[in-house]
Coordinates of C-alpha atoms in Angstrom, one line a residue:
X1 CA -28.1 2.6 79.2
X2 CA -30.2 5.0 80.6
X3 CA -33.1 3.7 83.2
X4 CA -35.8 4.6 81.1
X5 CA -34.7 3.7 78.2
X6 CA -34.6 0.0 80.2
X7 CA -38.2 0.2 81.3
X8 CA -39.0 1.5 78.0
X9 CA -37.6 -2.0 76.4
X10 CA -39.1 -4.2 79.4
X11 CA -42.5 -2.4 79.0
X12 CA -42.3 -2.4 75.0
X13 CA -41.4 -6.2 75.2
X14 CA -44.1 -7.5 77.4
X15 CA -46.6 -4.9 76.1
X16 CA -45.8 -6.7 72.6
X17 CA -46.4 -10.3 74.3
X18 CA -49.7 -8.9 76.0
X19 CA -51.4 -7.5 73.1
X20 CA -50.7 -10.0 70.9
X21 CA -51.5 -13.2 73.6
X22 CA -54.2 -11.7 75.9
X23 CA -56.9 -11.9 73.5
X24 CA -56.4 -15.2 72.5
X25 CA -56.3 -16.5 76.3
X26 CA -59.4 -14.5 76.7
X27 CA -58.3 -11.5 78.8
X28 CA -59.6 -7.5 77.7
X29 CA -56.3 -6.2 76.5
X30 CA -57.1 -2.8 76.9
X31 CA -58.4 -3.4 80.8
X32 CA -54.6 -4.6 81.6
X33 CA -53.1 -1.5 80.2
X34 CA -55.4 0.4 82.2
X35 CA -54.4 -1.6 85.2
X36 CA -50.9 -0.9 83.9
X37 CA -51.1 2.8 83.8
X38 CA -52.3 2.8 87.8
X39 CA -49.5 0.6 88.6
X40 CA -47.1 3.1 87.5
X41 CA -49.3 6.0 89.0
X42 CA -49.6 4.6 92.6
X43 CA -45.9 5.0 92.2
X44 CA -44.4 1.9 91.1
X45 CA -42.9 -1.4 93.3
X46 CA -44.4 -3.7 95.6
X47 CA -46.3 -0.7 96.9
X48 CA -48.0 0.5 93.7
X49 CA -48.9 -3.4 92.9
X50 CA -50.5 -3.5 96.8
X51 CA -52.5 -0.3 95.8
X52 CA -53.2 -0.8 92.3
X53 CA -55.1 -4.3 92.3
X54 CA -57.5 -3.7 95.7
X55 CA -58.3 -0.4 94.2
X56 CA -58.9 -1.5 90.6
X57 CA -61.2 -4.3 92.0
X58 CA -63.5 -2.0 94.5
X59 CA -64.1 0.0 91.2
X60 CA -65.4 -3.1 89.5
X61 CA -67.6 -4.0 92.9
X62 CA -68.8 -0.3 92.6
X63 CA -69.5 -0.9 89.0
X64 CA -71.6 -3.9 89.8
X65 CA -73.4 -1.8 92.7
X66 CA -74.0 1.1 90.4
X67 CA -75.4 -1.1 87.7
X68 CA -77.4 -2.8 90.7
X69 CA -79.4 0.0 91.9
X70 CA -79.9 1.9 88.9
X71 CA -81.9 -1.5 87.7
X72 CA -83.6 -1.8 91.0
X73 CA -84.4 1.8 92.0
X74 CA -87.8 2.6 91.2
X75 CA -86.7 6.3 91.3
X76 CA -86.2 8.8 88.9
X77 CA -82.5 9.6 87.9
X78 CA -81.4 6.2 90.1
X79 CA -78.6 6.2 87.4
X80 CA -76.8 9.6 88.3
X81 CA -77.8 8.9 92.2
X82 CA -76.0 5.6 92.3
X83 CA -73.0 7.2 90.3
X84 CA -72.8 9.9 93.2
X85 CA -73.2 7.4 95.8
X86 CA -70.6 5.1 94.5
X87 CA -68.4 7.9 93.6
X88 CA -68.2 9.5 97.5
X89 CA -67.8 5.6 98.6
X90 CA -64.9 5.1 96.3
X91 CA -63.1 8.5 97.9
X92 CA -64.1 7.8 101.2
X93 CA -62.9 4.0 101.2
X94 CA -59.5 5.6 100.5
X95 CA -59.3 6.5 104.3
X96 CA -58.5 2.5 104.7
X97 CA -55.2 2.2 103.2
X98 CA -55.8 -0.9 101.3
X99 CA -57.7 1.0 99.5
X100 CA -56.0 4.2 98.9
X101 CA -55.6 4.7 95.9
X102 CA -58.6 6.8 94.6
X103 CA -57.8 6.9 90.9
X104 CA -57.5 3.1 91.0
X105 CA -60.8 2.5 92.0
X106 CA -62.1 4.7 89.3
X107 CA -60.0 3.3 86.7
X108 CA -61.7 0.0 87.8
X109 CA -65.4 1.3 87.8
X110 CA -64.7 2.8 84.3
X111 CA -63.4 -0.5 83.0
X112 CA -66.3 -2.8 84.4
X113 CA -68.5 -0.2 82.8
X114 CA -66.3 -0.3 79.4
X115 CA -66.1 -4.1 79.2
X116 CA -70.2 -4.2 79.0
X117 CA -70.5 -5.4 82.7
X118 CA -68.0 -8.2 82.5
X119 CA -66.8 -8.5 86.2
X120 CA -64.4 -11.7 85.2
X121 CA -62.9 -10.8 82.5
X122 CA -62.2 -7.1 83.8
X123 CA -60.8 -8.2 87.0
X124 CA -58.8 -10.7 85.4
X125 CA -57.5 -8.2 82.9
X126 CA -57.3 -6.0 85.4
X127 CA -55.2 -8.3 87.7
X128 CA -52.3 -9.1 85.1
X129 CA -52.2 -5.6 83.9
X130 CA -50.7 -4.3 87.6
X131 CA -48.5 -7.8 87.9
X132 CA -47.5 -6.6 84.0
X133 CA -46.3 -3.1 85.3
X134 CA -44.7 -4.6 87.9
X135 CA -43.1 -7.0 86.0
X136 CA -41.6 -4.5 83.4
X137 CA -40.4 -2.3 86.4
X138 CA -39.0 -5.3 88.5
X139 CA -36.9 -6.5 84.9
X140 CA -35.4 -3.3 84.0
X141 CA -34.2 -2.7 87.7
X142 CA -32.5 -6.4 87.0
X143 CA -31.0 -5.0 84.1
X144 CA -30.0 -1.6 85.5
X145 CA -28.7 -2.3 88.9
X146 CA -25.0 -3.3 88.1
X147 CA -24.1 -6.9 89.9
X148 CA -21.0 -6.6 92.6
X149 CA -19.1 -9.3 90.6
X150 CA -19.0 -6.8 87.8
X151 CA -18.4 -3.5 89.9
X152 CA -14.8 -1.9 89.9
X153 CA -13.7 -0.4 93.1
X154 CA -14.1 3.1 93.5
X155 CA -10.8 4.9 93.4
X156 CA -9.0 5.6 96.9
X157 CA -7.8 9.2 97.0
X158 CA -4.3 10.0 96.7
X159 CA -2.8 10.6 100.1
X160 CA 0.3 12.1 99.3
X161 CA 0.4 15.5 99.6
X162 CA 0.7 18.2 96.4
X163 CA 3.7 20.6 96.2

């Protein structure tokens, strides 16, 4: 079978088993395929996990800041200030590598933001959506990488010579 036909069954399995059991254990079902969708796009694998989740979570912390000073701000247009502020700190932050991973952190902002300002229950969400991406990934390389009891030995060349 074909690799992405693999991670398409992994992914369709535990994307099943998250939508129908995340909102019954209390988690925002569509924060974790958010969270998801940037594991894949920081590229996949232990590295895309270590990107995904510390970016996702500075978005929500921008969120919260954003929402902060644009109730505490006795300016006019604090909103769109603390948007632009928060914006330029989420692409300069990427200059620490922890933090890379720019479209992360405004995935993350845009979640707080869509969940009504529920910094939990996004980051939560947001948490078992990357360890769901790299779940499906890590199954379907279980499934795709043939095990050495299983292999047959390559064929040796014939030696002998033609003619």
């Amino acid at each position: 079978m074909k690799p992405l036909v693999i991670i398409g069954i992994t992914a369709g399995i535990l994307a099943g088993l998250w939508t129908q059991f995340s909102t019954p254990l209390g988690l925002i079902t569509w924060v974790g395929f958010l969270s998801w969708a940037c594991f894949f796009a920081a590229g996949g694998k232990r590295a895309g996990l270590l990107k995904t989740i510390p970016g996702n979570l500075s978005g929500v912390l921008w969120g919260a800041v954003i929402l902060w000073a644009s109730a505490n701000l006795p300016i006019p247009g604090a909103l769109g200030i603390s948007v632009a502020i928060a914006a330029f700190a989420m692409c300069v932050q990427a200059r620490w590598s922890v933090l890379s991973f720019i479209p992360g952190a405004f995935a993350g902002c845009a979640a707080y933001f869509g969940t009504t300002f529920d910094a939990a229950g996004t980051c939560l969400a947001l948490i078992a959506g990357a360890c769901l991406g790299w779940l499906s990934e890590y199954t379907a390389g279980l499934l795709t990488t043939p095990s050495k009891k299983n292999q047959t030995p390559a064929p040796v060349a014939d030696t002998q010579p033609v003619g």
